[in-house]
Short mmCIF file of C-alpha atoms in Angstrom, two decimals:
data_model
loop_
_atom_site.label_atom_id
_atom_site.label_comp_id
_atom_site.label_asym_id
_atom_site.label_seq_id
_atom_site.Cartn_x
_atom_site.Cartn_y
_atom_site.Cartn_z
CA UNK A 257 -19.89 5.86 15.54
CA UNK A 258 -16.24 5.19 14.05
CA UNK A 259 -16.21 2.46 12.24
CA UNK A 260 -18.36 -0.23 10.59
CA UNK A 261 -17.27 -3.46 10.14
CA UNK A 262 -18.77 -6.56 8.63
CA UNK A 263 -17.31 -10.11 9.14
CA UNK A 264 -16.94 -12.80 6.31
CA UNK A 265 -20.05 -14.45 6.95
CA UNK A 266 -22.05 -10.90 6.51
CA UNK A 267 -20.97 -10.01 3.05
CA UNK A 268 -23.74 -11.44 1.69
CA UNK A 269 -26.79 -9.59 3.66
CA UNK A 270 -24.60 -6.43 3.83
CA UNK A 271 -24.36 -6.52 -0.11
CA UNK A 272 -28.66 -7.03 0.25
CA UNK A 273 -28.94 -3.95 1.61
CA UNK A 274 -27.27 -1.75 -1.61
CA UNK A 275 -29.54 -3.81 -3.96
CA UNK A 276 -27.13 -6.71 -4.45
CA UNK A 277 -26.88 -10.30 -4.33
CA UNK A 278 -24.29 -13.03 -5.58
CA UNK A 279 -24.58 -14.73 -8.57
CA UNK A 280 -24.05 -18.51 -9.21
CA UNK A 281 -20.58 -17.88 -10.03
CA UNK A 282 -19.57 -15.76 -6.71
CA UNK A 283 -19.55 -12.56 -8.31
CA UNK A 284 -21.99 -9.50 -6.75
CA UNK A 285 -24.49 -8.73 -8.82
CA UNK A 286 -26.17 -5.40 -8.64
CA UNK A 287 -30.00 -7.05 -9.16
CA UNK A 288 -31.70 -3.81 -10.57
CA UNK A 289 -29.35 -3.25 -13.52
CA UNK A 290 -29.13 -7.42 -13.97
CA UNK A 291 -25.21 -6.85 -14.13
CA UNK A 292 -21.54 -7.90 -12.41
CA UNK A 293 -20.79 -4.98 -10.22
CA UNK A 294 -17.17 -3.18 -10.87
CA UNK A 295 -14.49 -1.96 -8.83
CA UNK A 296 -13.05 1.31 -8.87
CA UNK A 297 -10.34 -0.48 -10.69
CA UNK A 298 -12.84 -1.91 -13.58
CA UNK A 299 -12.40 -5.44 -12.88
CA UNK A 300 -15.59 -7.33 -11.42
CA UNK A 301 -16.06 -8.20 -7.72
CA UNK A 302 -15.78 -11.82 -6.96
CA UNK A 303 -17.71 -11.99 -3.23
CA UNK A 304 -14.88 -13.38 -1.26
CA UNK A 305 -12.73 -10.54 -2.17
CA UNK A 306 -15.14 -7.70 -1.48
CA UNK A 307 -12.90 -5.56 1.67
CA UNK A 308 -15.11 -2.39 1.52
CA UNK A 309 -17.73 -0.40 0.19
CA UNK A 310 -16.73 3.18 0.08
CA UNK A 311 -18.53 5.55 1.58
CA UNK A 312 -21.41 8.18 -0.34
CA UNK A 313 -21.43 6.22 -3.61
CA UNK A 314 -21.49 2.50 -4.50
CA UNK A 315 -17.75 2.25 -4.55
CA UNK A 316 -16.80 -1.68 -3.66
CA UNK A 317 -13.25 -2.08 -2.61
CA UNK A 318 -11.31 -5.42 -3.42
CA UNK A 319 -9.78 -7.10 0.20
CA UNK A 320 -6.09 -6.98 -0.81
CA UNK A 321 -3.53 -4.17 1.10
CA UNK A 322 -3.23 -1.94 -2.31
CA UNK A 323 -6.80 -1.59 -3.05
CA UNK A 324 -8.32 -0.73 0.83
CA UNK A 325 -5.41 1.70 1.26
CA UNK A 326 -7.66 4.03 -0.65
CA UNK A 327 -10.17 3.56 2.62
CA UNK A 328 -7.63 3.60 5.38
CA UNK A 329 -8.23 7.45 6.22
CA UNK A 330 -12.03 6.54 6.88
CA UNK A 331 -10.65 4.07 9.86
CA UNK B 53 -30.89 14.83 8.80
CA UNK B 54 -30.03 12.69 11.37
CA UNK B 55 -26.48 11.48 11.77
CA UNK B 56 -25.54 7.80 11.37
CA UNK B 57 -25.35 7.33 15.38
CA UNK B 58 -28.85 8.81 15.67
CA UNK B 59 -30.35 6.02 12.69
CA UNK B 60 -28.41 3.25 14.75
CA UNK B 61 -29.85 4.32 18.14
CA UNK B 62 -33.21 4.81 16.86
CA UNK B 63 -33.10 1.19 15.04
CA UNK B 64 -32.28 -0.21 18.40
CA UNK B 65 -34.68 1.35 20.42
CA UNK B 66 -37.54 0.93 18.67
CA UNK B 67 -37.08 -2.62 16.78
CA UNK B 68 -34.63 -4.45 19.28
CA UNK B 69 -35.64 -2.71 22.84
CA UNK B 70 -31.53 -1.91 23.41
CA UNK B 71 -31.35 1.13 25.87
CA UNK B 72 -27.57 1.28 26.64
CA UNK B 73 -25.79 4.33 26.06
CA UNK B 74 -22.91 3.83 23.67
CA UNK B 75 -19.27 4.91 24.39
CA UNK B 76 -17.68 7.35 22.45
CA UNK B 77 -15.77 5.90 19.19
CA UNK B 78 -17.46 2.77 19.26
CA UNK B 79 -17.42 0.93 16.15
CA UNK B 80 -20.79 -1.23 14.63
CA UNK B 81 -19.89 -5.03 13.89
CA UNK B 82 -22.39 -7.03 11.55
CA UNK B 83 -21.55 -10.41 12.58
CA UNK B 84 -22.86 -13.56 10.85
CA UNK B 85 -22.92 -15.61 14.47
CA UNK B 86 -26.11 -17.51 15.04
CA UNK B 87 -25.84 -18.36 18.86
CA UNK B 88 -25.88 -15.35 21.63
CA UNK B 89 -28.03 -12.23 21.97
CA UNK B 90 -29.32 -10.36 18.92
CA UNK B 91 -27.44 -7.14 20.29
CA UNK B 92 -24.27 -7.25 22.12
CA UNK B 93 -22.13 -4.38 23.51
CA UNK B 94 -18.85 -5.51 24.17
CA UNK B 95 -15.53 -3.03 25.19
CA UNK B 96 -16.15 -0.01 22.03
CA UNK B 97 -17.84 -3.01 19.82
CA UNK B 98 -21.49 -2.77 19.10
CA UNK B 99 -22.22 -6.74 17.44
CA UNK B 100 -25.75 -7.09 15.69
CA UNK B 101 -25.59 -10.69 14.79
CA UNK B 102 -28.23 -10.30 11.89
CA UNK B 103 -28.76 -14.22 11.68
CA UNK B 104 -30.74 -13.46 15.40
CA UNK B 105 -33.06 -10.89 14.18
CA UNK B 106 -36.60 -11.31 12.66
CA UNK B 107 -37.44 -11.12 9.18
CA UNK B 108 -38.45 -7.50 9.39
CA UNK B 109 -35.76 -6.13 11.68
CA UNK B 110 -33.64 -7.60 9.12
CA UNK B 111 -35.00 -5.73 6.22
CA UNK B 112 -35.17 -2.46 8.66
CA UNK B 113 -31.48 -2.97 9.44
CA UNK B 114 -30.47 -3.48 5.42
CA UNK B 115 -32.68 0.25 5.15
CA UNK B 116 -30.49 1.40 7.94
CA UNK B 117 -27.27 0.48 6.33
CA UNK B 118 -28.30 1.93 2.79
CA UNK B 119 -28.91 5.42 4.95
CA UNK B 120 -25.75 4.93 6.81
CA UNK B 121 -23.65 4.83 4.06
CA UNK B 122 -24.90 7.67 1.93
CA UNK B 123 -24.00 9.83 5.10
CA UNK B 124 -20.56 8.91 5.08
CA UNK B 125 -19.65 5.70 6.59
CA UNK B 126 -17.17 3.21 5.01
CA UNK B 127 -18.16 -0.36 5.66
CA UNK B 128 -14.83 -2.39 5.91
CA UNK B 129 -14.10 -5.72 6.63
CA UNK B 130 -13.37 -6.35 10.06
CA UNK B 131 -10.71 -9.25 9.07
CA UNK B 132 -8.81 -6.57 7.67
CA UNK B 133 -8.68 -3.84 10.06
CA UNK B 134 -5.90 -4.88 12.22
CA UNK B 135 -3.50 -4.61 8.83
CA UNK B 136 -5.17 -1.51 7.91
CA UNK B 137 -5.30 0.33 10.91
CA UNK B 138 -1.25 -0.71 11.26
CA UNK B 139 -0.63 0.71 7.93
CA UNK B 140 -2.25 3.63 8.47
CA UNK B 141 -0.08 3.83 11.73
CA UNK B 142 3.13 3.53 10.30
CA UNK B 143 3.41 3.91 6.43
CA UNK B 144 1.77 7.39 5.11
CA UNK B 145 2.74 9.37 8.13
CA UNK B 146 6.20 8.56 8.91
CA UNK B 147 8.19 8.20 5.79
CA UNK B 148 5.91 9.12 2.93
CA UNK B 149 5.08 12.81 2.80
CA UNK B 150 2.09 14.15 0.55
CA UNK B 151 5.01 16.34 -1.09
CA UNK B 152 6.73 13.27 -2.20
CA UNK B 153 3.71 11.28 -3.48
CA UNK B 154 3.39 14.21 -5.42
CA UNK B 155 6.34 14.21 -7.09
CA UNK B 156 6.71 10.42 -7.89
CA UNK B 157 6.78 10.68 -12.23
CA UNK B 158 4.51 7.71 -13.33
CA UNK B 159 1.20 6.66 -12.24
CA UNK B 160 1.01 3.75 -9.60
CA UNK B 161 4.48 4.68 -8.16
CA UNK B 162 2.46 6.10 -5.09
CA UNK B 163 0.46 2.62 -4.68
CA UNK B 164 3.63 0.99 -5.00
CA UNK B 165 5.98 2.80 -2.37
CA UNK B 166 2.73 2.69 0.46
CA UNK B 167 2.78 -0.76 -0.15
CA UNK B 168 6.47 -1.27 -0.31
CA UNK B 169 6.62 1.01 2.64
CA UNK B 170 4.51 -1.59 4.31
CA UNK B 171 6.34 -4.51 3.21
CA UNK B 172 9.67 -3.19 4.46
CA UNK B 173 8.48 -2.85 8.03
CA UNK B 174 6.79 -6.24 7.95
CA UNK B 175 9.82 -7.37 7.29
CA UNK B 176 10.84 -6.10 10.66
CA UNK B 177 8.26 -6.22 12.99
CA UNK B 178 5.47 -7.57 11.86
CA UNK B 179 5.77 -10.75 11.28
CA UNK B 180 6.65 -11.00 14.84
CA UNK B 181 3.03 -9.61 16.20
CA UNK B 182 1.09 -11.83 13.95
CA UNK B 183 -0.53 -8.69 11.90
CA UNK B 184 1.09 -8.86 8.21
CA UNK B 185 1.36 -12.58 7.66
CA UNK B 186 3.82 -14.22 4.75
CA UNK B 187 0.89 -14.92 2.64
CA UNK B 188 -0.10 -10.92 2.88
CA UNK B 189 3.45 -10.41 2.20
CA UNK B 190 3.40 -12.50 -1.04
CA UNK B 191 0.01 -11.92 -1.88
CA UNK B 192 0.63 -8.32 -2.36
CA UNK B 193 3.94 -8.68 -3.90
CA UNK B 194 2.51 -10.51 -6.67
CA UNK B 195 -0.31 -8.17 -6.45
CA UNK B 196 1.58 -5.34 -7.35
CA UNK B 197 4.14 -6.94 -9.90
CA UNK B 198 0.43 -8.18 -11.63
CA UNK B 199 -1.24 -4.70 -11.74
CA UNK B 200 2.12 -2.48 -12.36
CA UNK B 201 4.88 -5.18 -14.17
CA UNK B 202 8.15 -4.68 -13.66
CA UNK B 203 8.04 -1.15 -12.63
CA UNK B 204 6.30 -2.16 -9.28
CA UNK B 205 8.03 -5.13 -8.45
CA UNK B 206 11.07 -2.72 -8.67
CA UNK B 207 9.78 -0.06 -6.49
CA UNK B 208 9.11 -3.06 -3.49
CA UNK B 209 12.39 -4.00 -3.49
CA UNK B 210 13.79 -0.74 -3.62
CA UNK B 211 11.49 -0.25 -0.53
CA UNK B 212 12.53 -3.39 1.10
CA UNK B 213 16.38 -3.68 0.23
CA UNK B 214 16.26 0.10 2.32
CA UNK B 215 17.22 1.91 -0.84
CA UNK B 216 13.77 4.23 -0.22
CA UNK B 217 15.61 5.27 3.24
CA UNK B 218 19.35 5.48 2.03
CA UNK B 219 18.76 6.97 -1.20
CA UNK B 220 15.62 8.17 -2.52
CA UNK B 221 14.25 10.01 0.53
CA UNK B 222 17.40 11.97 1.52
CA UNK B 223 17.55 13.04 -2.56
CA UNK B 224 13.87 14.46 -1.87
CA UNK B 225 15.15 16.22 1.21
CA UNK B 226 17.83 17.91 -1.07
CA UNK B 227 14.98 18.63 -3.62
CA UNK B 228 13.02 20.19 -0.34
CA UNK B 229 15.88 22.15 0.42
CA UNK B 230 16.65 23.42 -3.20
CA UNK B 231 19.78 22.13 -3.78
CA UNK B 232 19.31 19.85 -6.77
CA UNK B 233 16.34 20.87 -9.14
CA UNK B 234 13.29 19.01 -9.44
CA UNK B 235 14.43 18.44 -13.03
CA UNK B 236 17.24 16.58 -11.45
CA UNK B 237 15.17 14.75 -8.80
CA UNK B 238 13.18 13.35 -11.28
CA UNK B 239 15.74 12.36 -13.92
CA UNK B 240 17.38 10.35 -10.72
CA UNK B 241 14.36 9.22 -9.03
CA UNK B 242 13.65 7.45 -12.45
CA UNK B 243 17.18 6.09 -13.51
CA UNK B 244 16.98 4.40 -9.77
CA UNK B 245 13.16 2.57 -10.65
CA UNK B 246 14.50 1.80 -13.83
CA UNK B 247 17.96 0.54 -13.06
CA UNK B 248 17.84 -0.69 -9.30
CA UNK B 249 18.90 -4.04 -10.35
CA UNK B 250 22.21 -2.23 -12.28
CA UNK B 251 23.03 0.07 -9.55
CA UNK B 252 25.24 0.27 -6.52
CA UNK B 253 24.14 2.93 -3.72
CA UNK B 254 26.94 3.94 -1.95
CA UNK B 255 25.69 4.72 1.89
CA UNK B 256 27.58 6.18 4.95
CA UNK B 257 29.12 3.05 6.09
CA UNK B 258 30.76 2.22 2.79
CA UNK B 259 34.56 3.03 2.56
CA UNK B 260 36.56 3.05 -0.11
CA UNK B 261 37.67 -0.52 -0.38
CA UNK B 262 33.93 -1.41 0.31
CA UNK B 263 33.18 0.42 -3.13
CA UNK B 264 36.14 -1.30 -4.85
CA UNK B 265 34.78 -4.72 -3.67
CA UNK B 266 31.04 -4.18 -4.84
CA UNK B 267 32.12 -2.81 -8.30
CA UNK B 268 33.74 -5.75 -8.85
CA UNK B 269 30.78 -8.11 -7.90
CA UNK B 270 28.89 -6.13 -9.84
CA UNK B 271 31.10 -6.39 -13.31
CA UNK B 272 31.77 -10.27 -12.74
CA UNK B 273 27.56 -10.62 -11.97
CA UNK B 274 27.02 -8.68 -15.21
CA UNK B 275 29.31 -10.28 -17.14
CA UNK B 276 27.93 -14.39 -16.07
CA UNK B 277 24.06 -12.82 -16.78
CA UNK B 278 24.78 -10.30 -20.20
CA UNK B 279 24.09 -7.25 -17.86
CA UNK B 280 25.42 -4.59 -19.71
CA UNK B 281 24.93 -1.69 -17.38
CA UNK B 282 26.47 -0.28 -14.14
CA UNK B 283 25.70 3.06 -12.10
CA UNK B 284 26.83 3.73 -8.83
CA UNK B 285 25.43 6.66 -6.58
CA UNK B 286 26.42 8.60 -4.03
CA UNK B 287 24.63 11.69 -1.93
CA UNK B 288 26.98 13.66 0.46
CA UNK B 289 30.91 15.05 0.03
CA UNK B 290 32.56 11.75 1.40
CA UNK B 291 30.77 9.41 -0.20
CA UNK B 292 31.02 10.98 -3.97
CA UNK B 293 34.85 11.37 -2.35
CA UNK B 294 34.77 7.44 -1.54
CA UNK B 295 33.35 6.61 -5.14
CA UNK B 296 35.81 8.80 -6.88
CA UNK B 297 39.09 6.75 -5.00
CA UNK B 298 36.87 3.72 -6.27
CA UNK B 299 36.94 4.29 -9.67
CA UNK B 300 40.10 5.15 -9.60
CA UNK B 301 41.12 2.03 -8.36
CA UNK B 302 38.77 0.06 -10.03
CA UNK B 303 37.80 1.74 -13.16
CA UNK B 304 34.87 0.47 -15.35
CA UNK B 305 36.94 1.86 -18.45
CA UNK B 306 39.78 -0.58 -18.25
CA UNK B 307 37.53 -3.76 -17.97
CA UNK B 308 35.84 -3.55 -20.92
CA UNK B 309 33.07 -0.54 -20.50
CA UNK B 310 32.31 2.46 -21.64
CA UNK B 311 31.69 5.70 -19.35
CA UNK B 312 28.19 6.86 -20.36
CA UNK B 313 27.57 9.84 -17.75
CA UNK B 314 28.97 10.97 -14.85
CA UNK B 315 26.10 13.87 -13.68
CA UNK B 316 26.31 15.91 -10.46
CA UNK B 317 24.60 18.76 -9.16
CA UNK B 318 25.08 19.76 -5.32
CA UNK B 319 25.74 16.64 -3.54
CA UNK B 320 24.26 14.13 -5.50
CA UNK B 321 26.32 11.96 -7.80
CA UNK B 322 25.87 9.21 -10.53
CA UNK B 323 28.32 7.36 -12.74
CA UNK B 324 26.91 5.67 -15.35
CA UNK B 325 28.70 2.74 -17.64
CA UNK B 326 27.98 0.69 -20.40
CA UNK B 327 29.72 -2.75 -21.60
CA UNK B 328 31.62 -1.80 -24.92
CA UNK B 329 30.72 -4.67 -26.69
CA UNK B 330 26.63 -3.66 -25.73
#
């Protein structure tokens, strides 16, 4: 297996399966720790720019070029 | 442990009845389509459209991708690939060398010049094939400029005016080769990111009367906007040759500035001015 991608519609069961769901406000929410799940950069995750989830740890990725270049060696 | 393909082919086997060998490489799709089969094999794609499966495969699939993960598998989205897998073609390998990413003096720079890296050549090409759009182009400009201020947005358009090509890269291969120090490659690479918009970089195809012309732009654009600084640089015999014949007809000193620094060491040359009146 290379690669695993998810499309746009997916995000949301995908994000089910780490223990997550979206909140009213379309931010993921990590449901056992009843908070807004952070980037690597700090900020939180708005659902329709979640690019990646990193692999080994619960690393989500933002969408945009600059922030998935830190995934583009797992392609 | 068993290895991500084994969890998949176990998963599909046992809960979903799918027997077909998979081709090497093949990469798993979780697609949100509610119409066609639950499975689908198509070229090196393997599509589980999740909205087709039962309750329970569903929650057996969401196990599957926890275990997946935690044994080393990135989940990316798919509407991002094509840039991604572009980048990764052209940007790190071809221009920007770990050695140089190294060097680069302040945090961020090494975001910046992959992305600017990126930018140039979608100014080029890819545009054309429909994989960096304008909005990606802006998005990330603004992106950058947002995240890293002025420094960033300076770094792009070095990247995209060519300066990264013309200037910065061949100083690195002079670092490489130990002509200048790496005292001295730093010092410039910085004076360049901090005073792109004050500089003229003197290239190859510039002659003399080339050099004469844009020093003159250059004074009468400073003087209309209160820009009170002007470097021009040079790499190689004939050019610092060029810029000298320049200056000499066209010297900075008799219209109203001040010579700040001229520095060289091997090849590489900088003269730096500053209005009087600054």
């Amino acid at each position: 297996m290379k690669n695993v991608l998810f499309d746009e519609g997916s995000k949301e069961f995908l994000l089910g399966s780490f223990g997550c769901s979206v909140d009213e406000e379309g931010y993921v929410f990590n449901d056992e720790r009843q908070e807004r799940v952070l980037t690597v950069d700090g900020s939180e995750l708005e659902v329709r720019n979640f690019g990646a989830l990193k692999k080994g740890s619960l690393k989500f990725i933002e969408s945009d070029l600059g922030s998935l270049l830190s995934v583009v060696d797992d392609l | 442990m068993s290895t991500p393909h084994e969890l998949l082919s176990k998963f599909l086997e046992e809960d979903l009845g799918f027997t077909r060998s998979l081709p090497t490489g093949y990469s798993l799709v979780l697609s949100s389509e509610e119409q066609g089969e639950p499975v689908e094999l198509h070229e090196r794609q393997l599509i589980v459209r999740f909205n087709r499966l039962s309750d329970q495969q569903k929650k057996t699939l969401q196990g599957l991708f926890k275990e997946i993960q935690e044994q080393g598998k990135t989940f990316i989205s798919q509407e991002r690939t094509k840039i991604l897998l572009k980048f990764k073609d052209v940007a790190p390998t071809q221009k920007l060398s770990s050695d140089f990413l190294k060097l680069t003096t302040t945090p961020g720079d090494s975001e910046c010049f992959k992305v600017g890296v990126f930018l140039q050549m979608a100014c080029a090409d890819h545009f054309k094939a429909g994989i960096c759009t304008k909005e990606d182009f802006h998005s990330e400009r603004s992106r950058i400029s947002a995240k890293y201020g002025d420094r960033g947005a300076k770094i792009l358009k070095i990247c995209t005016a060519g300066y990264l090509d013309t200037y910065i890269l061949p100083l690195f291969s002079m670092y490489e080769e130990s002509k200048i120090s790496v005292a001295f490659f730093k010092e410039q690479y910085d004076l360049i990111i901090k005073e792109e918009a004050f500089s003229i970089f003197v290239n190859g195809y510039m002659g003399v009367k080339d050099i004469v012309e844009k020093i003159e732009k250059k004074m009468k654009t400073n003087r209309e906007y209160g820009i009170p600084l002007l470097n021009i640089h040079g790499i190689g015999e004939n050019n610092i040759r060029n810029i000298q014949s320049a200056l000499e007809e066209k010297d900075p000193e008799k219209n109203g500035y001040e010579r700040k620094t001229f520095r060289q060491e091997d090849k590489v040359f900088v003269a730096r001015y500053e209005l009087e009146s600054a």
